[in-house]
Coordinates of C-alpha atoms and ligand atoms in Angstrom, one line a residue:
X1149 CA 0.0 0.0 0.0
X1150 CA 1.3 3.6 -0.8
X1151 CA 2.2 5.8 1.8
X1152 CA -1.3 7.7 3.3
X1153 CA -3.1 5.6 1.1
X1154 CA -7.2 5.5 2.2
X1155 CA -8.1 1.6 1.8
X1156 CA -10.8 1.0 -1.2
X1157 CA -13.6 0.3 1.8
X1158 CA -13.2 3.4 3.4
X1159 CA -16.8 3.9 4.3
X1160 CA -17.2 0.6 5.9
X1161 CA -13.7 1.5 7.7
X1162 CA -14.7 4.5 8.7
X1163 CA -18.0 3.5 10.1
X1164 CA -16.1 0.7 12.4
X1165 CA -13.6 3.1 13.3
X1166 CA -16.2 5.7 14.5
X1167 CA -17.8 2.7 16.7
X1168 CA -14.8 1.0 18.7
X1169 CA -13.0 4.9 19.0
X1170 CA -16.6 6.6 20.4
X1171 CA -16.9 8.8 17.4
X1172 CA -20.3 8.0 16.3
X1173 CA -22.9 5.1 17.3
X1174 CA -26.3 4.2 15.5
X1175 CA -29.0 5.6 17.6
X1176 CA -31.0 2.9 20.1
X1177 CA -28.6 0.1 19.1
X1178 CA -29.5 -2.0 22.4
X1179 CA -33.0 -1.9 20.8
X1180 CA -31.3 -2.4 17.3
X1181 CA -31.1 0.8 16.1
X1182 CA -33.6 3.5 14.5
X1183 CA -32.8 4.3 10.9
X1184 CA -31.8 7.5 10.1
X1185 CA -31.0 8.3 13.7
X1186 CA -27.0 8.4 14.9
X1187 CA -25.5 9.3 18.9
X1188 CA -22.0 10.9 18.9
X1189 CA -20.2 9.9 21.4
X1190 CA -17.3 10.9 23.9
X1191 CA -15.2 12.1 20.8
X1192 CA -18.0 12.7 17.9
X1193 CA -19.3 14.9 20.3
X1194 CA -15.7 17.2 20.9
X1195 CA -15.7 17.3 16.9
X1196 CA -19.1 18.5 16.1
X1197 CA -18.6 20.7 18.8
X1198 CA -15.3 22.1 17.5
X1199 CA -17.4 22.9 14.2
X1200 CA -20.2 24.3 15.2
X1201 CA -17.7 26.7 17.4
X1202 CA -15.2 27.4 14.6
X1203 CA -18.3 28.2 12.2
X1204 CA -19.5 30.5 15.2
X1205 CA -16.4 32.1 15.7
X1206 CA -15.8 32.9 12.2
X1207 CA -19.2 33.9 11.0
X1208 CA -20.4 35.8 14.1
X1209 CA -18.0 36.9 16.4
X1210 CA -15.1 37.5 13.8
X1211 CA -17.6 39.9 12.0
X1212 CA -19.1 42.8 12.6
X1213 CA -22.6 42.7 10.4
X1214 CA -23.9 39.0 11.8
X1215 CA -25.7 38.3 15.2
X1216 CA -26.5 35.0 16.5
X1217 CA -29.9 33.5 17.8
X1218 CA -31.2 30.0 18.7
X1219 CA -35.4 29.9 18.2
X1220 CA -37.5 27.0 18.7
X1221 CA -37.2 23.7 17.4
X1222 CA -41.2 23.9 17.4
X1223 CA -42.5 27.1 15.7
X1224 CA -46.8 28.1 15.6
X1225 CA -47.6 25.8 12.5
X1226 CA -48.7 28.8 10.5
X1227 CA -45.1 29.5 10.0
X1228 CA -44.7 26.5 7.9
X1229 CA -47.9 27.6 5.9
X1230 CA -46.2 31.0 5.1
X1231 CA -42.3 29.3 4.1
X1232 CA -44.5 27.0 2.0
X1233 CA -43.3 23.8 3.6
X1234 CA -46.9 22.5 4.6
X1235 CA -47.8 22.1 0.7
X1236 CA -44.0 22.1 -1.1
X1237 CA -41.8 20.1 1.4
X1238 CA -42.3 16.7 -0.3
X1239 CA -40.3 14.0 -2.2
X1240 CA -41.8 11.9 -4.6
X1241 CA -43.0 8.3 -3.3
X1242 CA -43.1 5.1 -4.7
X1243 CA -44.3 1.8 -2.6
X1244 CA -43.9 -1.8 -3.6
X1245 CA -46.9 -3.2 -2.3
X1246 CA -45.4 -6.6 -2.2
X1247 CA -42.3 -6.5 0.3
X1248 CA -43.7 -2.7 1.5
X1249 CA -40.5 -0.9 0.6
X1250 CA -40.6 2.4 -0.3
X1251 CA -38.5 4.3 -2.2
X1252 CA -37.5 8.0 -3.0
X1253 CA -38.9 8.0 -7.2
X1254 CA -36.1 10.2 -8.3
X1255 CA -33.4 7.6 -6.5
X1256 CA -35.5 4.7 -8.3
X1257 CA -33.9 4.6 -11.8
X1258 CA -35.5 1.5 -14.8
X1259 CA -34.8 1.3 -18.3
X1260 CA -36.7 -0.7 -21.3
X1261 CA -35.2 -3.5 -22.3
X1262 CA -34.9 -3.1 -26.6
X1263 CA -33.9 -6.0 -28.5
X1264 CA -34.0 -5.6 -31.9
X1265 CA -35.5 -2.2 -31.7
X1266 CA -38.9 -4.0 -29.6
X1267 CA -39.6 -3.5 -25.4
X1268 CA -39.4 -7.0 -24.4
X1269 CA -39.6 -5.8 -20.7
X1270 CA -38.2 -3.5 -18.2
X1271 CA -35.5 -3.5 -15.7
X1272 CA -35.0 -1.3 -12.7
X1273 CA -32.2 -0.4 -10.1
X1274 CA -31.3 2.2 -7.8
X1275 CA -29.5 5.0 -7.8
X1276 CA -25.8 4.4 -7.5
X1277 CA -22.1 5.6 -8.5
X1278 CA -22.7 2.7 -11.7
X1279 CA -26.9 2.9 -12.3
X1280 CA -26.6 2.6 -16.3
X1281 CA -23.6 -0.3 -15.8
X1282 CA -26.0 -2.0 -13.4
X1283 CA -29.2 -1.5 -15.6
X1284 CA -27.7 -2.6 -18.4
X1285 CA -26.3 -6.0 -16.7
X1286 CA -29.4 -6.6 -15.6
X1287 CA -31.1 -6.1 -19.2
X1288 CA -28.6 -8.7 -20.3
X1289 CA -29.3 -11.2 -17.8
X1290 CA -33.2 -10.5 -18.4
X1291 CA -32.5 -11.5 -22.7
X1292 CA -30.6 -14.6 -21.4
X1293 CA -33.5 -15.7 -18.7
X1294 CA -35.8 -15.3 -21.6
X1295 CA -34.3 -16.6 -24.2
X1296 CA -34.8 -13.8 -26.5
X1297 CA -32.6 -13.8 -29.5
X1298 CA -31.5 -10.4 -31.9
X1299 CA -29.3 -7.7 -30.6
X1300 CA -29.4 -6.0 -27.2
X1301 CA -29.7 -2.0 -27.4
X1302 CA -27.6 0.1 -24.7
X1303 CA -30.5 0.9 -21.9
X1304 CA -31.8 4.2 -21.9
X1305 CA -32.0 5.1 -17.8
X1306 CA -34.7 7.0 -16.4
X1307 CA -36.4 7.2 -12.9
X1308 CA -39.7 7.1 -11.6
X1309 CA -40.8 10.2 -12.0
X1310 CA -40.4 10.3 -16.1
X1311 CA -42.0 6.7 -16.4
X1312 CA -45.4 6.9 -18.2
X1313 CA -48.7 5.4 -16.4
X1314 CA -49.2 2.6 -18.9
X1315 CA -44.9 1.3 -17.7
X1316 CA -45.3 1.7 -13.8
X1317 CA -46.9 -1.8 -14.1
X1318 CA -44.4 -3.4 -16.1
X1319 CA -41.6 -2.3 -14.3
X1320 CA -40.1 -4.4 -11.7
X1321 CA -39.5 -3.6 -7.9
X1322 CA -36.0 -3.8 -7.0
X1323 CA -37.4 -5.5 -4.0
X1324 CA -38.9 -8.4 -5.4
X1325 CA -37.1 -8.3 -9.3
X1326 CA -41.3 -8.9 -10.7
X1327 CA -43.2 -6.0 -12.3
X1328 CA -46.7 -4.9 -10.6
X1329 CA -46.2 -4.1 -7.6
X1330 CA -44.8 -0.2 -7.8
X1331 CA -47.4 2.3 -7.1
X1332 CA -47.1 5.6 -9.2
X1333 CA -44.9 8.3 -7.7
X1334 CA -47.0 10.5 -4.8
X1335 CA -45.8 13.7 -3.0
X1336 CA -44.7 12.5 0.5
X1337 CA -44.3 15.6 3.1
X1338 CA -41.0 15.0 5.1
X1339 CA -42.1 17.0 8.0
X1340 CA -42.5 15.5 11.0
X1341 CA -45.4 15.9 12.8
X1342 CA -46.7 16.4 16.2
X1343 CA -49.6 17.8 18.4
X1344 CA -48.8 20.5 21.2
X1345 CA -51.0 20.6 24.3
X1346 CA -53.4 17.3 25.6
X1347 CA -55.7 17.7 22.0
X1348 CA -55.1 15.1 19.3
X1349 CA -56.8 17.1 16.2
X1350 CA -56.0 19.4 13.4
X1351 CA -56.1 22.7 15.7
X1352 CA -53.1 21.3 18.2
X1353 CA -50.6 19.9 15.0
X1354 CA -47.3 21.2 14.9
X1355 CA -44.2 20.3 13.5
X1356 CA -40.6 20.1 14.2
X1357 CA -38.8 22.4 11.8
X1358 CA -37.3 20.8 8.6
X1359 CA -35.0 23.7 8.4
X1360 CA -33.7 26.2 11.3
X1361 CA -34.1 28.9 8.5
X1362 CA -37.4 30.4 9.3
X1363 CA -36.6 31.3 13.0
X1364 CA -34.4 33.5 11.5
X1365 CA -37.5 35.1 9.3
X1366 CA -39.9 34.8 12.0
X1367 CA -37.6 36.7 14.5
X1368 CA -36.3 39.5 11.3
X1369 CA -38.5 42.5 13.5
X1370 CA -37.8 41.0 16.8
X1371 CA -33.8 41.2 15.4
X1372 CA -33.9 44.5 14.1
X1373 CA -35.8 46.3 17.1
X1374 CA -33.1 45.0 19.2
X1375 CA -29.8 43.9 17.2
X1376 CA -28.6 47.6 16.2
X1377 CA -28.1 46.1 12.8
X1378 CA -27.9 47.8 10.0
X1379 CA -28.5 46.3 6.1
X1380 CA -26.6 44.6 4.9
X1381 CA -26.6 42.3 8.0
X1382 CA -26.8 38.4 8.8
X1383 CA -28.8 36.5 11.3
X1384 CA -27.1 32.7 12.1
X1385 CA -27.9 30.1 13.9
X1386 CA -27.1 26.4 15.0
X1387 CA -29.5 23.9 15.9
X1388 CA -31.2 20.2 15.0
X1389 CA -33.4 20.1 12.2
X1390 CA -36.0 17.3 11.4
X1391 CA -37.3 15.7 7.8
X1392 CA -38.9 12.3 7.3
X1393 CA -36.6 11.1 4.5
X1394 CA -37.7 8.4 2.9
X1395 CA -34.3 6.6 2.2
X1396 CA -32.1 7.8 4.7
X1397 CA -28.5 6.7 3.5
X1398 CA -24.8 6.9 3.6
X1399 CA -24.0 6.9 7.5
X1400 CA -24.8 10.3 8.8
X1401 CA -25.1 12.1 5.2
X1402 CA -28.8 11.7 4.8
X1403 CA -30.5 11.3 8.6
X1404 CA -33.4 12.0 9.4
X1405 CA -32.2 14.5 12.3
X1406 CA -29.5 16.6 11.9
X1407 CA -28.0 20.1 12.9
X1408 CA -27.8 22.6 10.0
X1409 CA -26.0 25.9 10.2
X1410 CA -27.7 28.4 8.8
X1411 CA -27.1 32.0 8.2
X1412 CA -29.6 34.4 6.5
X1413 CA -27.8 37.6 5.0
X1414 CA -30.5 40.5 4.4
X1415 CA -29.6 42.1 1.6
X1416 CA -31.6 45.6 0.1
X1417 CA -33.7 45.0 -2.8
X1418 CA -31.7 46.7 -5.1
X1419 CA -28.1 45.5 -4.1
X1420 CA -26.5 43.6 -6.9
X1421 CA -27.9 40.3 -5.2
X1422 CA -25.5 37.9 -7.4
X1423 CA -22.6 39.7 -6.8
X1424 CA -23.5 39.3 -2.5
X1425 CA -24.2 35.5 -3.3
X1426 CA -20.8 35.0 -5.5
X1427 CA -19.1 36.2 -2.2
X1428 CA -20.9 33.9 -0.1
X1429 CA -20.4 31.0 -2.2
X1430 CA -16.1 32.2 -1.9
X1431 CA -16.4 32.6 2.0
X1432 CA -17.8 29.2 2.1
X1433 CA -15.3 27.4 0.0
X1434 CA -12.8 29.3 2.1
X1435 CA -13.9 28.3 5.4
X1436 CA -14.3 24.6 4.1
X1437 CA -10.4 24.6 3.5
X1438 CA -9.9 26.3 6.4
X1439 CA -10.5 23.3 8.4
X1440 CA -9.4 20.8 6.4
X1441 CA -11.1 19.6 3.2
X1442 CA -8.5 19.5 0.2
X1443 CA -9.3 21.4 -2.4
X1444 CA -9.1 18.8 -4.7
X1445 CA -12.6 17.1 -2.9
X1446 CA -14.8 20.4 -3.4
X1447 CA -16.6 21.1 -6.3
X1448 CA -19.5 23.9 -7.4
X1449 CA -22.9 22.5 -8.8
X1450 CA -25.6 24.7 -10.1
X1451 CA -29.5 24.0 -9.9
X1452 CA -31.0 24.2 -13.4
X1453 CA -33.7 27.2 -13.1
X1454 CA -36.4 24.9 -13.8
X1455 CA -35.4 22.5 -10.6
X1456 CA -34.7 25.2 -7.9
X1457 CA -36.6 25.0 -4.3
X1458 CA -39.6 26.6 -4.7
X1459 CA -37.7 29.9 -2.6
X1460 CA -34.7 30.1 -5.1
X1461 CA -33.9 32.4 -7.1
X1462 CA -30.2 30.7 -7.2
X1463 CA -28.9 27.9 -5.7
X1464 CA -24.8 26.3 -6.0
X1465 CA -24.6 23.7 -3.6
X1466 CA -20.3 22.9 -2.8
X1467 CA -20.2 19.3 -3.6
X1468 CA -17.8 17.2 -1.7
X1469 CA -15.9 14.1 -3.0
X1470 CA -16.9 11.2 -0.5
X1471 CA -16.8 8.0 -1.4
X1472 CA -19.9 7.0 -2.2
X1473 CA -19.9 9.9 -5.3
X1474 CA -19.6 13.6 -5.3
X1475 CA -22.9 15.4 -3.4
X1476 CA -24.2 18.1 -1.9
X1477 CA -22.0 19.7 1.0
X1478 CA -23.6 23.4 1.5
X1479 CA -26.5 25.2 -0.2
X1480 CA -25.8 29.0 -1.0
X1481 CA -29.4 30.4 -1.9
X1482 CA -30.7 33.4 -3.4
X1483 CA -34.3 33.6 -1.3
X1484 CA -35.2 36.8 -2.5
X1485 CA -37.7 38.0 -0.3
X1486 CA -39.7 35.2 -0.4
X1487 CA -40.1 34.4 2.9
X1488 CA -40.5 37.9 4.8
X1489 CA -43.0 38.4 1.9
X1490 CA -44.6 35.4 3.1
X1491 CA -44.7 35.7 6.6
X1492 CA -45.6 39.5 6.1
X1493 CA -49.0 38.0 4.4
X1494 CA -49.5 35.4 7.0
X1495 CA -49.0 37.2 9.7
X1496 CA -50.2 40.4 8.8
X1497 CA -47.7 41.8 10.8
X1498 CA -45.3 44.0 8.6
X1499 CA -41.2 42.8 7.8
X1500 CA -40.0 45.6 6.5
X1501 CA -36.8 47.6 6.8
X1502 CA -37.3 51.6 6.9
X1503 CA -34.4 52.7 4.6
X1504 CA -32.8 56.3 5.2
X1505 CA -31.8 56.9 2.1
X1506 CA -35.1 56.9 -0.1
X1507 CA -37.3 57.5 3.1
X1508 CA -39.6 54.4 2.2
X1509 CA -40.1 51.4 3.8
X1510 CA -38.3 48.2 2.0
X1511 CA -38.9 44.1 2.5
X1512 CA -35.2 43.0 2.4
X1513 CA -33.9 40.0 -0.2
X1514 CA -31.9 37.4 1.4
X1515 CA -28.9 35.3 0.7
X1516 CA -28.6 31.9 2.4
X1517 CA -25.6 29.4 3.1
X1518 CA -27.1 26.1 4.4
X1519 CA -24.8 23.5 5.5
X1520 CA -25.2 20.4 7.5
X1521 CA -22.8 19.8 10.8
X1522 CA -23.3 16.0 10.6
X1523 CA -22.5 16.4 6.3
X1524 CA -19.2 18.2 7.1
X1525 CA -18.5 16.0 10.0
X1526 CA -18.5 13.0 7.5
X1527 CA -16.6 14.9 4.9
X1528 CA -13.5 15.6 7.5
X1529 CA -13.4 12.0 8.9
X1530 CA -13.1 11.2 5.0
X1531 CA -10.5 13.6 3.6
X1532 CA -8.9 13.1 7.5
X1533 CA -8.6 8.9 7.1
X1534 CA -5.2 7.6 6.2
X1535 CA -2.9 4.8 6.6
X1536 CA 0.7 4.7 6.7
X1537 CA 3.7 2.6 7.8
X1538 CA 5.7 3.8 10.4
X1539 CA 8.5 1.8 11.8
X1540 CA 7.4 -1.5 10.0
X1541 CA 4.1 -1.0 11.5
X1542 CA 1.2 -0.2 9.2
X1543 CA -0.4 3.0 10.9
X1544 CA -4.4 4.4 10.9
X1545 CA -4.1 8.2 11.4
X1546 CA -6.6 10.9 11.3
X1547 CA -5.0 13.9 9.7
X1548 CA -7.5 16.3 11.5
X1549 CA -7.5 20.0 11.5
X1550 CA -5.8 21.5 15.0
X1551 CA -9.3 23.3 15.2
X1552 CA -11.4 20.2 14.4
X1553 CA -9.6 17.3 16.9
X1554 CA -11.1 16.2 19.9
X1555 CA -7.7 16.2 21.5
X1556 CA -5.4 19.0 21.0
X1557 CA -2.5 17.4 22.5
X1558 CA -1.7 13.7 23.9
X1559 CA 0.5 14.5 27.4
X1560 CA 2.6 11.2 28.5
X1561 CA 5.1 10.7 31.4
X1562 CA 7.9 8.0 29.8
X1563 CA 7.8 5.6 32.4
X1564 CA 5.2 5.6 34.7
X1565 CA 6.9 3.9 37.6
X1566 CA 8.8 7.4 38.2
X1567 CA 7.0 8.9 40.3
X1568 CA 8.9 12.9 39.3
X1569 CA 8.1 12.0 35.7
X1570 CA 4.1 11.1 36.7
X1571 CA 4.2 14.3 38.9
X1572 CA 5.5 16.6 35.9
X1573 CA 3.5 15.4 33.7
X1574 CA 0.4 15.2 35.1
X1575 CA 1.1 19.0 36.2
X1576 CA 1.6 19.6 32.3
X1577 CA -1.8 17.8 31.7
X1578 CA -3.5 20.4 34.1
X1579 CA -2.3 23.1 33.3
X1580 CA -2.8 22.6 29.5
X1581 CA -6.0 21.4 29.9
X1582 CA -7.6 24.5 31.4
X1583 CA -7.6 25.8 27.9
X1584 CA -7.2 22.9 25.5
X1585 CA -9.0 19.7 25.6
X1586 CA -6.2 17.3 26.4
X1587 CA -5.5 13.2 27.1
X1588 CA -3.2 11.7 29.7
X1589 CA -1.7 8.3 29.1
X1590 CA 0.9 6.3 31.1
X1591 CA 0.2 3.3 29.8
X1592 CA 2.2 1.0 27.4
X1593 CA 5.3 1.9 25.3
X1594 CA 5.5 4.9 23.8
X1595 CA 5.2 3.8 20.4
X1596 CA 1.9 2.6 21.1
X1597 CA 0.2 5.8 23.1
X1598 CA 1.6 8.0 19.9
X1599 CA -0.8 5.4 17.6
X1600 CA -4.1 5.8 19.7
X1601 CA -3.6 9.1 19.5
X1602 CA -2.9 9.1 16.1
X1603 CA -6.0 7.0 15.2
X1604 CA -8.0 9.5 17.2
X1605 CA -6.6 12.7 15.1
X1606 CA -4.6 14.3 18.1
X1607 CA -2.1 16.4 16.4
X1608 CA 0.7 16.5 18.7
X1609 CA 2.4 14.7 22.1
X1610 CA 4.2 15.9 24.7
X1611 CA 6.2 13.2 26.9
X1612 CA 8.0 14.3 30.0
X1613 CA 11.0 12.2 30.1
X1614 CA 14.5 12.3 31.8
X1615 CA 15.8 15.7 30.7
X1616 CA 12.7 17.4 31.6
X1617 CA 13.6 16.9 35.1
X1618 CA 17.3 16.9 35.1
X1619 CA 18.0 19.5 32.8
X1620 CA 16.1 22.1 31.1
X1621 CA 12.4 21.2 31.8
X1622 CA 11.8 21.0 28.3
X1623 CA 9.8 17.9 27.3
X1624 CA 9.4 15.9 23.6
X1625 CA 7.1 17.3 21.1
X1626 CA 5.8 14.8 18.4
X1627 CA 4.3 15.8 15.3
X1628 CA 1.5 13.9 14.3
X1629 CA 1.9 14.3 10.6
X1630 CA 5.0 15.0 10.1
X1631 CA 6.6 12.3 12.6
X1632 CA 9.3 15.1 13.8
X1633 CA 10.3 15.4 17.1
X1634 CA 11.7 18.1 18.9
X1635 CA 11.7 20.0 22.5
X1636 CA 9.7 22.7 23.5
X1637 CA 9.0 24.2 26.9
X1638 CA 5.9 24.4 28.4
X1639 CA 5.4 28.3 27.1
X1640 CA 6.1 27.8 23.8
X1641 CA 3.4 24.2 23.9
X1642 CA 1.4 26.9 25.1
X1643 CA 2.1 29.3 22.3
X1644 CA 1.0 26.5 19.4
X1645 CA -1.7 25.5 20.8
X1646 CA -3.3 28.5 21.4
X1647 CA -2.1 30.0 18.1
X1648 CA -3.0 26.7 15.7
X1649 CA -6.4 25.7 17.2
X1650 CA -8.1 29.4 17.2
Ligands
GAP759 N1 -32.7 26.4 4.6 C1 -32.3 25.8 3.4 C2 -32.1 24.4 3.6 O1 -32.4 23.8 4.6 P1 -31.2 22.3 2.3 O2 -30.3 22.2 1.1 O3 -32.4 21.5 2.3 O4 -31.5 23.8 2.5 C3 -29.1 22.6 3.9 O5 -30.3 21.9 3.6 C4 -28.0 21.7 4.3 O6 -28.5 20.9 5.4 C5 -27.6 20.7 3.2 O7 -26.7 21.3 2.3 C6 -27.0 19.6 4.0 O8 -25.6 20.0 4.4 C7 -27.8 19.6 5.3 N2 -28.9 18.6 5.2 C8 -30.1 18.6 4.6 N3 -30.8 17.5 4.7 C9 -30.0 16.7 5.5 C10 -30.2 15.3 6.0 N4 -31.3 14.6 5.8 N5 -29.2 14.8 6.7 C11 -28.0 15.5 7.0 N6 -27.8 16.8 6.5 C12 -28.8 17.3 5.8

């Protein structure tokens, strides 16, 4: 294997990784799990942290034109009348009837199978890196199960929602392999609902917010009566978000709760709009490299007109390279005013802005970056997964971000049967932990505490050994990536840390 190669499995690495190191478990697993549901644990739950604080950092308190605000997960339903969610927030729906699967239409791909220029039947498949490849094989095997002779023509892949009414019947569930059980495609709402107070009926429904968007449009007057903000100006905010996906898939890419972090920039009406959502979508990239993700993983993707959410006005998504294909990372959206035009008509309560200038009274437009925590969580531990040999030994590392590691530093007394080298170092621990997240081991050889840490992304270790306490009080600094070791006081440890996770 080549030096810092990622093995050809890496998801199904990864995912075992996450599990025995206490990065990420499935949800309910003594109960055998709920789909679409994931726990972080002891160290998942340091490095969604560490996001959610470096995005914080740098988009509110390193600015000077964004506030923060956290609103309710469950908002008067009303709200999701005005945004449009109640009748627009659906994915197309097909059942098979047979093994009760259902499945997302536009993930559901089939293809007629043309011998000879005739449909002898249909085959189906979902959505993967290889759909067409797949379909294909599987219109091959179909000729040779049915004997058909005459020459097989290269399928033509569509999914469910292009098929015609008169081919749902003929074409087959991936469930079962027979045709007739699909239904057509229906509009499924991926909202979860619930009922607020002791009633059960249609007055006490709620629902927990699909997006943390709208508490940013709901709270736009509450903001500006109390923010001193001037336009332009951003609200953000962190916080779990909720939709009923029909396939969740791909770990913790597609759950069916998540955290988003969402900003809403307020823009004036006649401020060049696509210039303000170019810089976005430059900020973003930026701040994606900032902690980590290679360049060479990131990639722009932008929504045909005709397909954007029923808000847009624009919409690039950042794709990320993982390695089950190249999909959406982070939104960047051009609302317009949409949604303070909506909830202005809803509510009846006005969302305007009173602008000095022209003396007249203005509904902002809004720009909106929309990224997942749990989406850019996945696409570290990716780009982070390596192995290596070092000493003979074949090595798992994660090459994680200073800002991003659970651990900053790994603190390690050589031997722990010296008591003055357990003292020291444990001081060291102390002291560095008051400001760093830190992890004190004593046991085992050396060797072996520098490759826990290493699995666990820890970018450096100190080890207080004989010349710490006979000579200069200088300890051992080892570099996670770069393997070099060298002495440094406890100051200058200090110094780094403070300087390279901030
Ligand atoms: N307010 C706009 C909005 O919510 P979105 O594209 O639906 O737009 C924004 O979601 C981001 O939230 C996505 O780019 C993705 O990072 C994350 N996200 C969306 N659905 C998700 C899911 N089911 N699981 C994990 N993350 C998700």
């Amino acid at each position: 294997m080549p030096a810092n190669a990622a093995p050809e499995n890496l998801m199904e690495t990864l995912v075992s990784l996450c599990k025995r190191r206490g990065i990420i478990f499935p949800s309910s697993e003594i109960y055998g799990g709920l789909n679409g549901f994931f726990d972080y644990g002891p160290l998942g739950s340091e490095m969604k942290r560490n996001i959610r604080n470096a995005w914080w950092q740098d988009m509110v308190h390193r600015r000077d034109d964004i506030v923060g605000i956290e609103t309710s997960i469950i908002m008067h339903p009303k709200v999701w009348e005005a945004s449009g969610h109640v009748a627009g927030f659906t994915d197309p729906l097909v059942d098979c009837k047979v093994s009760k699967q259902r499945y997302r239409a536009d993930q559901l791909f089939f293809a007629p199978v043309v011998v000879d220029g005739k449909t002898v039947g249909y085959v189906s498949a979902l959505e993967s890196e290889n759909t067409t490849g797949e379909l294909q094989t599987a219109a091959e095997a179909f000729k040779r199960k049915k004997a058909i002779q005459g020459a097989l023509e290269p399928v033509k892949p569509r999914d469910m929602t292009e098929a015609a009414p008169e081919e749902i019947a003929l074409i087959p569930s991936p469930a079962t392999g027979e045709p007739g059980s699909l239904t057509p495609p229906r509009a499924f709402n991926m909202m979860f609902e619930t009922y607020v107070g002791a009633l059960r009926d249609d007055s006490a429904k709620s629902y927990l917010r699909p997006e943390t968007a709208q508490g940013m449009f709901a709270d736009f007057r509450n903001v500006v009566d109390t923010g001193r903000v001037k336009l332009p100006f951003g609200i953000a905010q962190i916080g779990k978000s909720f939709r009923n996906e029909i396939t969740p898939r791909n770990y913790i890419f597609r759950s069916r709760e998540f955290e988003q972090m969402e900003m809403e920039y307020f823009i004036h009406p006649d401020a060049d709009w696509l210039a303000c959502h170019e810089e976005w979508l430059t900020w973003c990239q930026e701040w994606l490299k900032s902690i980590g993700l290679p360049e060479s993983h990131l990639s722009l993707y932008e929504h045909a007109k005709e397909k954007l959410a029923f808000y847009s006005r624009r919409t690039v998504d950042i794709m990320f390279k993982y390695p089950f294909g190249v999909q959406e990372l982070w939104g960047i959206a051009a609302r317009s005013d949409y949604d303070l035009q909506q909830h202005q008509k809803f509510s009846g309560v006005p969302q305007t802005w009173f602008d000095e200038a022209s003396k007249t009274k203005i509904v902002p437009h809004v720009i909106e970056p929309a990224v997942g925590v749990d989406r850019i969580l996945l696409a570290i531990l990716c780009a982070a997964y390596h192995e290596d040999e070092v000493e003979g030994e074949k090595r798992v590392v994660l090459k994680l971000h200073p800002r991003i590691a659970p651990y900053k530093v790994g603190v390690f007394p050589l031997l722990k049967n010296k008591p003055e080298l357990v003292k020291r170092a444990q001081e060291l621990y102390r002291k560095v932990k008051r400001r760093h997240n830190a992890f004190y081991d004593e046991s085992g050889a050396i060797g072996r505490r520098y490759r826990r840490q290493d699995e666990i992304g820890t970018p450096w270790c100190v080890t207080v050994d004989f010349e710490t306490i006979e000579k200069d009080g200088t300890f051992t600094l080892r570099d996670r990536d770069t393997l070099e070791q060298k002495r440094i006081n406890e100051t200058e440890l200090l110094a780094l840390l403070d300087e390279k996770t901030a």
